[in-house]
XYZ file of C-alpha atoms in Angstrom:
560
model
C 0.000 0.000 0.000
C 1.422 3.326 -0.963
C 1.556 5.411 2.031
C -0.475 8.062 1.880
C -0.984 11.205 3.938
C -4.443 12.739 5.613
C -7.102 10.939 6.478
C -8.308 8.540 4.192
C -11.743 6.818 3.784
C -11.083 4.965 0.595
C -14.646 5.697 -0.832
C -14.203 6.519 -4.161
C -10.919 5.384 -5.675
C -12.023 2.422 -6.766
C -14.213 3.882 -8.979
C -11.153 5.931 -10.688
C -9.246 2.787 -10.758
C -11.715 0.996 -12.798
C -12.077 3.980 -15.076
C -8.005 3.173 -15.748
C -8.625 -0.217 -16.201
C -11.267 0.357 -18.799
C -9.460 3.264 -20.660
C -5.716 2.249 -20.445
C -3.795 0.642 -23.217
C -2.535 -2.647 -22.809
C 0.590 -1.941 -24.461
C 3.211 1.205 -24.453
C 3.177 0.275 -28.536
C -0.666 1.093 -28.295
C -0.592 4.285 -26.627
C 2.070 5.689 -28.935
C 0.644 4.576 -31.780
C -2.926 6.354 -31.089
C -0.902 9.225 -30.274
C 0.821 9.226 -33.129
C -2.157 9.205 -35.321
C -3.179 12.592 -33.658
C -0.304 14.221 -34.393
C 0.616 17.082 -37.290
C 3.353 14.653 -38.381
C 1.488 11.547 -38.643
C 1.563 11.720 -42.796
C 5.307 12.117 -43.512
C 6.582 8.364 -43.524
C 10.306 6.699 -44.526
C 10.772 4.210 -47.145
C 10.676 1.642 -44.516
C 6.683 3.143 -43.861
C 7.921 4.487 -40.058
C 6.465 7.621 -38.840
C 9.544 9.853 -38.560
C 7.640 11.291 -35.360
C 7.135 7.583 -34.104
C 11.252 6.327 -35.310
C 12.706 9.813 -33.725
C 10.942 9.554 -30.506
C 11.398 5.678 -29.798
C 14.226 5.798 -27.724
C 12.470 8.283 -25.266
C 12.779 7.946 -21.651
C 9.415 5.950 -20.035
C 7.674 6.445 -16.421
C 5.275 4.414 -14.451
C 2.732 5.901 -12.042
C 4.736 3.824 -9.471
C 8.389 5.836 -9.894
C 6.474 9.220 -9.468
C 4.555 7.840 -6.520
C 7.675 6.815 -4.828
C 9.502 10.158 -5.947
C 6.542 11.933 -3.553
C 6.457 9.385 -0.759
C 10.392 10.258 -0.477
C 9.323 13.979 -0.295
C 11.272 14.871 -3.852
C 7.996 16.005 -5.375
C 4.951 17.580 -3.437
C 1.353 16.163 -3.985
C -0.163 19.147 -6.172
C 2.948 18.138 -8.466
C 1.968 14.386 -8.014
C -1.782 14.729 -9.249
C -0.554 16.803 -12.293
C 2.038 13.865 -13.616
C -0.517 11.245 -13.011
C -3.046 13.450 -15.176
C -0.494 13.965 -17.345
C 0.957 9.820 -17.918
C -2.377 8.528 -17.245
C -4.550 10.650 -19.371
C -6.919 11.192 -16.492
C -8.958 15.059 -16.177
C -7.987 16.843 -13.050
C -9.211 20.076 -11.576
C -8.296 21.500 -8.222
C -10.912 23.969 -7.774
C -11.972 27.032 -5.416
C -15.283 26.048 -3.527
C -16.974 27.155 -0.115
C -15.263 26.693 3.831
C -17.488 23.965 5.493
C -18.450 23.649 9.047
C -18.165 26.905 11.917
C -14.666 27.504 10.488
C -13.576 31.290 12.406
C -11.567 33.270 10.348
C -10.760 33.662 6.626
C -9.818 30.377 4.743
C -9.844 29.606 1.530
C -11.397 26.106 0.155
C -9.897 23.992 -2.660
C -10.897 20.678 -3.933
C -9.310 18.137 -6.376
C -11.570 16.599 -8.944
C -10.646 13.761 -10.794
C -12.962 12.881 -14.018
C -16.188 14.351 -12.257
C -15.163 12.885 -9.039
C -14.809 15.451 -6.216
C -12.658 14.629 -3.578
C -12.563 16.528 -0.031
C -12.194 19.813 0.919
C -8.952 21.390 1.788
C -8.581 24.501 3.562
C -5.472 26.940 4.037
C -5.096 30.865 5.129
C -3.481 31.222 1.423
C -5.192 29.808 -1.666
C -1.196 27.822 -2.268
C -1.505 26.027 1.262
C -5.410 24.983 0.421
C -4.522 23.737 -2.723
C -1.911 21.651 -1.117
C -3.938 20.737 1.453
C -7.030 19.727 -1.351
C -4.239 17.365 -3.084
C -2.751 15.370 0.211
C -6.333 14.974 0.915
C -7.152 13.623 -2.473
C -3.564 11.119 -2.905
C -4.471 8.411 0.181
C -7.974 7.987 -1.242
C -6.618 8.182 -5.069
C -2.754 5.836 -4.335
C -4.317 2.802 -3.173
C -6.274 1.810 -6.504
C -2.708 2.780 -8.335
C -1.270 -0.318 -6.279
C -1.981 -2.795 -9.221
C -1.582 -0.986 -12.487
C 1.634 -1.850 -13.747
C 1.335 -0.426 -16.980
C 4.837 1.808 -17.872
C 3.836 4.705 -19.863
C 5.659 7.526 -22.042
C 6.328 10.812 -20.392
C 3.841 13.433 -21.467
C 6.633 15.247 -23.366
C 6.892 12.695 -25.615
C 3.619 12.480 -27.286
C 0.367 14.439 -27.440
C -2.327 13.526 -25.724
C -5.282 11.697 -27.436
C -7.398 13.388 -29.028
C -11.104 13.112 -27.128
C -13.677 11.050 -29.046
C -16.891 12.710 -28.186
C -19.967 10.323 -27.165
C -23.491 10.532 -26.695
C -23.376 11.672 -23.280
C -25.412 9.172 -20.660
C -26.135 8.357 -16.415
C -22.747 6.193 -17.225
C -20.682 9.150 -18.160
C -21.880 10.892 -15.167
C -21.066 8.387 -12.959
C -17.472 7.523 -13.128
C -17.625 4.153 -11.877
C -19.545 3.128 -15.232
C -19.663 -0.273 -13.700
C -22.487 -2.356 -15.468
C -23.587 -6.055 -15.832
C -21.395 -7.016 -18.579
C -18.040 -5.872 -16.739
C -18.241 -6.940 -13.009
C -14.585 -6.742 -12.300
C -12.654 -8.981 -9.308
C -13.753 -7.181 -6.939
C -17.584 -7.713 -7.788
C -17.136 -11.422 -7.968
C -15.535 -11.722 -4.740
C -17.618 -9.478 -2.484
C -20.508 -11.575 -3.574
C -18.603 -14.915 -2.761
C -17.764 -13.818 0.510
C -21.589 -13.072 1.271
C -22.196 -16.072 0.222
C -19.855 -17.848 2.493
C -20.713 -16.429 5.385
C -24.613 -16.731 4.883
C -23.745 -20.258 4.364
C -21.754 -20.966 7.638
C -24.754 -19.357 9.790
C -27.607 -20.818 8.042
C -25.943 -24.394 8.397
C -25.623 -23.543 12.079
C -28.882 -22.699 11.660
C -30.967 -24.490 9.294
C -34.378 -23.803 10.141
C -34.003 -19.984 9.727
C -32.712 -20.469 5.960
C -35.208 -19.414 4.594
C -35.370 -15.997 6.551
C -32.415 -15.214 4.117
C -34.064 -14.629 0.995
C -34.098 -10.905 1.474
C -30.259 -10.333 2.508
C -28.199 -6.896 2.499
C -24.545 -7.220 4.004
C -21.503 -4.481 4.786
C -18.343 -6.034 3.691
C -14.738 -4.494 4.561
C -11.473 -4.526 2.159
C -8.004 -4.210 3.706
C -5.529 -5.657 1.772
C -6.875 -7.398 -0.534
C -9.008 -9.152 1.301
C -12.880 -9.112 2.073
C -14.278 -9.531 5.096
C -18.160 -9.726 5.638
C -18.858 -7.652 9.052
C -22.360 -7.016 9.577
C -25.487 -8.862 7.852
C -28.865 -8.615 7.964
C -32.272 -9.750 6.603
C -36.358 -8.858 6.405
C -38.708 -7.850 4.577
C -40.882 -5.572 6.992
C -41.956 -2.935 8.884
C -43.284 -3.685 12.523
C -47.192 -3.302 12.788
C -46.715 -2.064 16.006
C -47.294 1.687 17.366
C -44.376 4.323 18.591
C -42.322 2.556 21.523
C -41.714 4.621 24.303
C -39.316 3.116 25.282
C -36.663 2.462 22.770
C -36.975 -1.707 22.683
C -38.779 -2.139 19.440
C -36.904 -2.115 16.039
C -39.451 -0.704 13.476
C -37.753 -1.369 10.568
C -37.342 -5.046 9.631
C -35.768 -4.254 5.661
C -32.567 -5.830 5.170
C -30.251 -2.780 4.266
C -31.858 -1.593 7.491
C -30.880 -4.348 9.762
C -27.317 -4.511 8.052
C -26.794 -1.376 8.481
C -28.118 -1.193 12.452
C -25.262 -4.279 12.657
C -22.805 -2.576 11.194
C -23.200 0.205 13.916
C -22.549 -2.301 16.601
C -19.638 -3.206 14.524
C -18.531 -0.034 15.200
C -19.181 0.080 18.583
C -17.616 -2.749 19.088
C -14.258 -1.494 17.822
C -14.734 1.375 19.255
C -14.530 0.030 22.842
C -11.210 -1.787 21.287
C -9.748 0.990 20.341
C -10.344 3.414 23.486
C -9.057 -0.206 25.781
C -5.894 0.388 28.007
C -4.774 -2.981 26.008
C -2.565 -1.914 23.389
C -3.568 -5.205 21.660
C -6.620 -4.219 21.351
C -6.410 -0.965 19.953
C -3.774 -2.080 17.279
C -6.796 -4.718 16.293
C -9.336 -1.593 16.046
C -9.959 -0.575 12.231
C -9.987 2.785 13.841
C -7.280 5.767 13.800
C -6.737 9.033 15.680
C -7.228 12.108 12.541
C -5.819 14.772 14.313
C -6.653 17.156 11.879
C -10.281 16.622 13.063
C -9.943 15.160 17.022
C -12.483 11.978 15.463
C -11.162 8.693 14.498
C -11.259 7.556 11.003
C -11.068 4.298 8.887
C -7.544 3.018 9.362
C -5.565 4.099 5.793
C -6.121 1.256 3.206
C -9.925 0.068 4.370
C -12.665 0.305 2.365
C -16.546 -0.140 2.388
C -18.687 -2.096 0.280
C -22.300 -2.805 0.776
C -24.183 -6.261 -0.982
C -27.902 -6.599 -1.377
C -29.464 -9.532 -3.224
C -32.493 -7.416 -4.316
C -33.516 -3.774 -5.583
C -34.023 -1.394 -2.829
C -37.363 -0.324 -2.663
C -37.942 3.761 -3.534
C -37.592 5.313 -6.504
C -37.406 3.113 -9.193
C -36.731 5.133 -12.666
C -37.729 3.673 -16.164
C -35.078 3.202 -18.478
C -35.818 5.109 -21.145
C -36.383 8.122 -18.192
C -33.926 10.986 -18.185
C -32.874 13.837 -15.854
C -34.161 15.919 -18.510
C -36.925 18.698 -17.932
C -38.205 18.562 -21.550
C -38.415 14.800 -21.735
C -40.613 13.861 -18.664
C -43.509 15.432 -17.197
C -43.766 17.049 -13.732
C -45.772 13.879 -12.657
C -43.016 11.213 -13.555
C -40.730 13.601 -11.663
C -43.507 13.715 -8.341
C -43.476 10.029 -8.529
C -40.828 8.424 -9.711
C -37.890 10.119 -9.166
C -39.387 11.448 -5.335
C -38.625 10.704 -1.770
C -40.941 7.616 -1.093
C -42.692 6.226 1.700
C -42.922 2.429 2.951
C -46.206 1.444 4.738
C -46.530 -2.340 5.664
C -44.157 -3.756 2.707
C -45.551 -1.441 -0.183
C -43.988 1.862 -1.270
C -45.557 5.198 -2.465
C -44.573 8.350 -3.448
C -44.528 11.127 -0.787
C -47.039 12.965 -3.400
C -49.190 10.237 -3.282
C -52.812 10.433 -1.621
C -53.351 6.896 -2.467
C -52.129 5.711 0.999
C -53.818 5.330 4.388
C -52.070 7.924 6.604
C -53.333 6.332 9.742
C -51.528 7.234 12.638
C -51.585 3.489 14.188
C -49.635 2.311 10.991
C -45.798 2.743 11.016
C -44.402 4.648 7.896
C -40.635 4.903 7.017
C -38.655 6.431 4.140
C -37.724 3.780 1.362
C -34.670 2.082 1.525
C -33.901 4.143 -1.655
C -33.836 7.401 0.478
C -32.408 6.044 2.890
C -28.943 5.036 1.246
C -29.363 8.359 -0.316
C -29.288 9.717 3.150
C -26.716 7.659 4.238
C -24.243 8.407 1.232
C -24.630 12.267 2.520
C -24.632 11.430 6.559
C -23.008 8.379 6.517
C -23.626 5.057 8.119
C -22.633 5.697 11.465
C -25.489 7.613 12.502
C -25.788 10.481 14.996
C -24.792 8.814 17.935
C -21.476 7.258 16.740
C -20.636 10.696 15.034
C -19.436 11.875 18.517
C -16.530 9.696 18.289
C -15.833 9.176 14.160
C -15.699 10.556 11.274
C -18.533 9.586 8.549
C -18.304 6.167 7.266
C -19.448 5.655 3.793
C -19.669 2.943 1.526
C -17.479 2.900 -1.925
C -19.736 1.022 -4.037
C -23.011 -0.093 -3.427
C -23.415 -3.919 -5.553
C -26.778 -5.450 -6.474
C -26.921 -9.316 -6.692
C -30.604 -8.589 -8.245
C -31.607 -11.685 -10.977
C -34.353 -9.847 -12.063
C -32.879 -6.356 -11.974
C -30.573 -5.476 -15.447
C -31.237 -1.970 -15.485
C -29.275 0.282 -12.021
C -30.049 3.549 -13.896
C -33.194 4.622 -11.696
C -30.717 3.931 -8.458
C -27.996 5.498 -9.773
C -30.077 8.751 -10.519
C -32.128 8.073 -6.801
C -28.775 7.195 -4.900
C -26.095 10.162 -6.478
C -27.637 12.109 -8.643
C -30.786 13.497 -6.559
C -28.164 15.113 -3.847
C -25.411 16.258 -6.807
C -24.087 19.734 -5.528
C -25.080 19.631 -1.703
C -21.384 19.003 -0.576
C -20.696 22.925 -0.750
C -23.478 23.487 1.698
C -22.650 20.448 4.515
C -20.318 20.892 7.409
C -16.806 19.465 7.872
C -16.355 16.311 6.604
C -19.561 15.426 5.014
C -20.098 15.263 1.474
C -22.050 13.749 -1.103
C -20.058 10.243 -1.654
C -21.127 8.799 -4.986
C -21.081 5.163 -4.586
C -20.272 2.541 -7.361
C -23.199 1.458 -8.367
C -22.710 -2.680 -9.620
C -24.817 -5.951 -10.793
C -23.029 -8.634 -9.789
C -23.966 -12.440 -9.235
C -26.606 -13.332 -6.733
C -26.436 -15.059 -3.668
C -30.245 -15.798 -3.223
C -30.346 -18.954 -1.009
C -33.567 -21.630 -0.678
C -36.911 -20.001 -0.038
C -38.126 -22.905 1.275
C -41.056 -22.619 3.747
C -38.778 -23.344 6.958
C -39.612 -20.434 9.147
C -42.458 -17.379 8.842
C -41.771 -14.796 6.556
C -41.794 -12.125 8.608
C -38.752 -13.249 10.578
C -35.206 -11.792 9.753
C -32.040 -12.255 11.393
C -29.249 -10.136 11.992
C -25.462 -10.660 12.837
C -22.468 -8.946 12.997
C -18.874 -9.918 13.350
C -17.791 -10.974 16.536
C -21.324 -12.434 17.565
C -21.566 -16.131 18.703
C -24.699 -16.732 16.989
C -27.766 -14.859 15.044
C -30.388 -13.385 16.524
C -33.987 -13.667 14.796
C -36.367 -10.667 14.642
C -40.489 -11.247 14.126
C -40.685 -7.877 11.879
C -43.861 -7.018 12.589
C -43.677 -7.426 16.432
C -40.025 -5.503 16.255
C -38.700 -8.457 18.990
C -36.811 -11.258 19.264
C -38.765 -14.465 18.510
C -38.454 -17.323 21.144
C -36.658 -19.959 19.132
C -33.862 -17.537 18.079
C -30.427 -18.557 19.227
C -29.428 -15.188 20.076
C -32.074 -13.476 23.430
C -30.903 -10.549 24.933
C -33.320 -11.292 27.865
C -36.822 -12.181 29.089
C -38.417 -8.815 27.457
C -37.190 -10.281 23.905
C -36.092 -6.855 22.917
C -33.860 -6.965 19.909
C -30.198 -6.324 20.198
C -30.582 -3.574 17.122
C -33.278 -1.582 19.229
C -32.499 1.589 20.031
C -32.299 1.043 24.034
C -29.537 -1.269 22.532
C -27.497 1.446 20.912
C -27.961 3.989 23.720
C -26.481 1.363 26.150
C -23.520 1.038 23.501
C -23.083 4.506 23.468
C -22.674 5.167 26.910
C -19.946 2.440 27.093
C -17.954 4.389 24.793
C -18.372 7.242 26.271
C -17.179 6.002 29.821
C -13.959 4.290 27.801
C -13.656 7.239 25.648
C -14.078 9.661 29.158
C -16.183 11.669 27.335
C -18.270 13.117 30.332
C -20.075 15.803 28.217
C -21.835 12.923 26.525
C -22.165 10.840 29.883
C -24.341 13.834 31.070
C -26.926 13.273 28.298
C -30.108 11.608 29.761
C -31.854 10.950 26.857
C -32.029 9.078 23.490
C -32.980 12.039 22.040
C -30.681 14.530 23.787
C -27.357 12.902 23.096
C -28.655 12.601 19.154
C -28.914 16.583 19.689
C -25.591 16.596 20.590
C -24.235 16.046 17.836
C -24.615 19.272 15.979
C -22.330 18.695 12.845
C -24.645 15.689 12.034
C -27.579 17.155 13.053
C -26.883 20.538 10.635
C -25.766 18.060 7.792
C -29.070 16.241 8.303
C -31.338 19.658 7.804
C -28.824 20.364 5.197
C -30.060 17.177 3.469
C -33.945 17.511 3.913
C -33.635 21.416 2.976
C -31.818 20.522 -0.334
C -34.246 17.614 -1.510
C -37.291 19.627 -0.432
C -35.828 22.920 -2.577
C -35.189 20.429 -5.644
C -38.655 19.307 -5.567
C -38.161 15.675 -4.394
C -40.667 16.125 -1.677
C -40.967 16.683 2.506
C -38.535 13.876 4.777
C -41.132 12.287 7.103
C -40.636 13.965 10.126
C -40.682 10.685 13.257
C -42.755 11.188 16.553
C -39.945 12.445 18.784
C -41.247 10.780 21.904
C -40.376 7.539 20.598
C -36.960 9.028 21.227
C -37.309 10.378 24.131
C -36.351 7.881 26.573
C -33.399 7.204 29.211
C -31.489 3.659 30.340
């Protein structure tokens, strides 16, 4: 791994690496000869038929991204310097542009940003507009170096030939979204994030047999370091919980599968959280956590990355294909309804324009799993509670073992697209993180009629066993194999994360947080979240997408 310096979250250079794997040559012979082709000289040839351009520059000096990378890891070159020879070898668009300060920043600072083929990368901010340029670029290099790690392609030096001319396409969702990752081209990594689901659903359900068939709706968070993929929190359901409000923090109302992963992967976090603030220096070298000092929060350790697997479509917005983000091409209905913020009411979805729904208080209504990975590409995954201690995890690429889904267009547009430009407005060190969006192969298991339907199960890594969730009572069943106790309250409930939180805030000696009381207060703590979060529901409501459904805040407002 290239050693990089900032922080590093490792959320969207994979993206940029794929967009080199698609678009570099195989050959040095290749490139040169394309080039060649461009040039003013390319019709004066020898007897022999050489190019005199090609036969006087053959002997020419070559480079690989790898000898400039070192060059700035030794401290020859400086990272600005860096970006602009890897734009210039690997043919890659850069920008570093002037944007907005984020966050309650006192004083004058300017804002720079380095954007690689569309792909904005965070904020960097200096008293001079040199020193926030810099700052933009060593920001940029830990998330861009790592998906350099396996090119090995050795390249001319951009004084040797011109660059290619541009071929200029019929512009489309894929050119706006870097990644351009589609059915036909699931790379490496797409085929083994999927096998490693699959493995792991395997060894619990055969621990487990007669809750197989609880997995037919799975979504899983899987982490990369080193090359190697580790599943870390999964979960599965179908449902929302037919139950009122709680009071008191110990049902989980939503049963959906990206739900449940995600409320996994939090005690994940948590988890490694309390291993990182240990006084066992074991421990804390095991934590995927990192001090960042240039924010007081811990990070992602340099070099791991996110991914998140679901075996079927979200449910939300769901665009047409032949639908485009195109004001003359689709009436102001499709927009209302297709392309809104949607509403889930006991397993169906509707439009937040729709009338066509009862609006009975005594049934429980959530946002669409659509909106909510749109929320959580902005907020991140780690919620408001955890955002007193990290950073904002996102996920790099979100991948879609769907067999009946071959078009990712309408999430693409519902997942990226619908928030594009609301990093500008968000406070220090959120942003809008464009996922890449993938179909890869599914890992649907037997539906067999083995357990009820509405059950799902959850797990995450480091559990004994998996816990099983009726979704429509929001508890633990009796036969599952993980109880928390004779209440049956779920170990994703919210009581559960408070009780979390205030173990990390004893080992972290936070005693500002300790104070808190309430559920609700210590979410109202944390103001940078909080402010991103209005940020978010502002923006979508401005662009027409529709109102966020605003909770009952007494469910929150309970104590341990």
């Amino acid at each position: 791994m290239f050693p990089g310096r900032g922080s590093f979250r490792g959320s969207r250079g994979a993206s940029f690496s794929q967009i080199l794997r698609k678009n570099l040559p195989a050959t040095t012979e290749s490139y040169k000869t394309l080039a060649t082709l461009n040039h003013p000289s390319n019709d004066v040839f020898n007897q022999q038929g050489e190019s005199t351009y090609e036969r006087g520059h053959a002997a020419k000096p070559t480079v690989s991204p790898k000898v400039l990378i070192d060059k700035y890891t030794q401290g020859e070159t400086h990272a600005v310097s860096l970006l602009h020879q890897l734009a210039q070898v690997l043919q890659f668009h850069l920008e570093i542009k002037e944007t907005v300060t984020t966050g309650n920043i006192q004083g004058f600072y300017f804002a720079f940003c380095v954007v690689i083929d569309g792909v904005e990368y965070k904020t960097g901010m200096g008293i001079t507009k040199k020193e926030a340029r810099l700052k933009a670029a060593q920001l940029a290099l830990p998330e861009l170096l790592p998906t350099l790690e396996n090119l090995n392609y050795v390249l001319p030096e951009a004084s040797d030939v011109p660059p290619p001319l541009p071929v200029k396409e019929e512009p489309s969702i894929s050119d706006i979204h870097p990644c351009r990752a589609i059915h036909e081209r699931t790379s490496s990594v797409n085929l083994q994030i999927p096998q490693a689901v699959k493995d792991q659903l395997t060894k619990l359900m055969n621990s487990h047999p007669e809750f197989s068939a609880c997995a037919g709706t799975t979504a899983a968070f899987i982490i990369q370091n080193a090359g190697v993929f580790e599943v870390v929190a999964l979960g599965t359901g179908n449902f929302n919980t037919n139950e009122s409000a709680s009071m008191s923090g110990r049902i989980v109302h939503d049963s959906h599968a990206v739900v449940t992963a995600r409320r996994s992967l939090m005690r994940f976090l948590y988890r490694h959280l309390l291993m990182f603030f240990s006084k066992t220096a074991n421990l804390t070298k095991k934590s995927i956590f990192q001090q960042n000092s240039s924010s007081g929060l811990l990070s992602l350790r340099d070099g791991i990355t996110l991914h998140l697997y679901v075996n079927q479509l979200p449910k939300g917005a769901a665009i047409p294909s032949k639908l485009r983000l195109n004001p003359l091409s689709i009436s102001a209905w499709q927009v209302n309804n297709e392309i809104s913020l949607h509403l889930s009411v006991e397993g169906k979805v509707f439009s937040v324009f729709s009338s066509s729904f009862d609006q009975s208080p005594s049934k429980m209504v959530s946002m669409s799993a659509t909106d909510k990975l749109t929320q959580w590409q902005v907020l991140g995954y780690q919620g408001a509670l955890l955002s007193h201690f990290i950073e904002p995890v996102y996920v790099q690429s979100i991948l879609i073992g769907d067999i009946d889904c071959s078009d990712i267009r309408g999430m693409t547009i519902s997942v990226s697209q619908r928030v594009e430009g609301i990093t500008s407005k968000l406070p220090m060190f959120y942003c809008m993180m464009r996922p890449c969006i993938s179909l890869v192969p599914s890992v649907a298991t037997s539906t067999a009629d083995k357990c009820q339907l509405t059950y799902g199960i959850n797990w995450s890594e480091g559990d004994s066993s998996v816990e099983v969730v009726d979704g429509l009572e929001g508890k633990t069943v009796e036969q599952s194999p993980f109880k928390s106790g004779p209440a049956l309250a779920s170990r994703l409930c919210k009581a559960a994360m408070l009780h979390r939180f205030k173990l990390v805030a004893k080992e972290a000696q936070r005693q500002d947080l300790l104070a808190a009381s309430f559920y609700k207060e210590a979410k109202r703590m944390a103001k940078p979240y909080q402010e991103a979060k209005n940020v978010l529901k502002e923006f979508l409501l401005q662009q027409g997408y529709g109102s966020w459904l605003v909770k009952l805040s007494a469910s929150d407002d309970f104590s341990m």
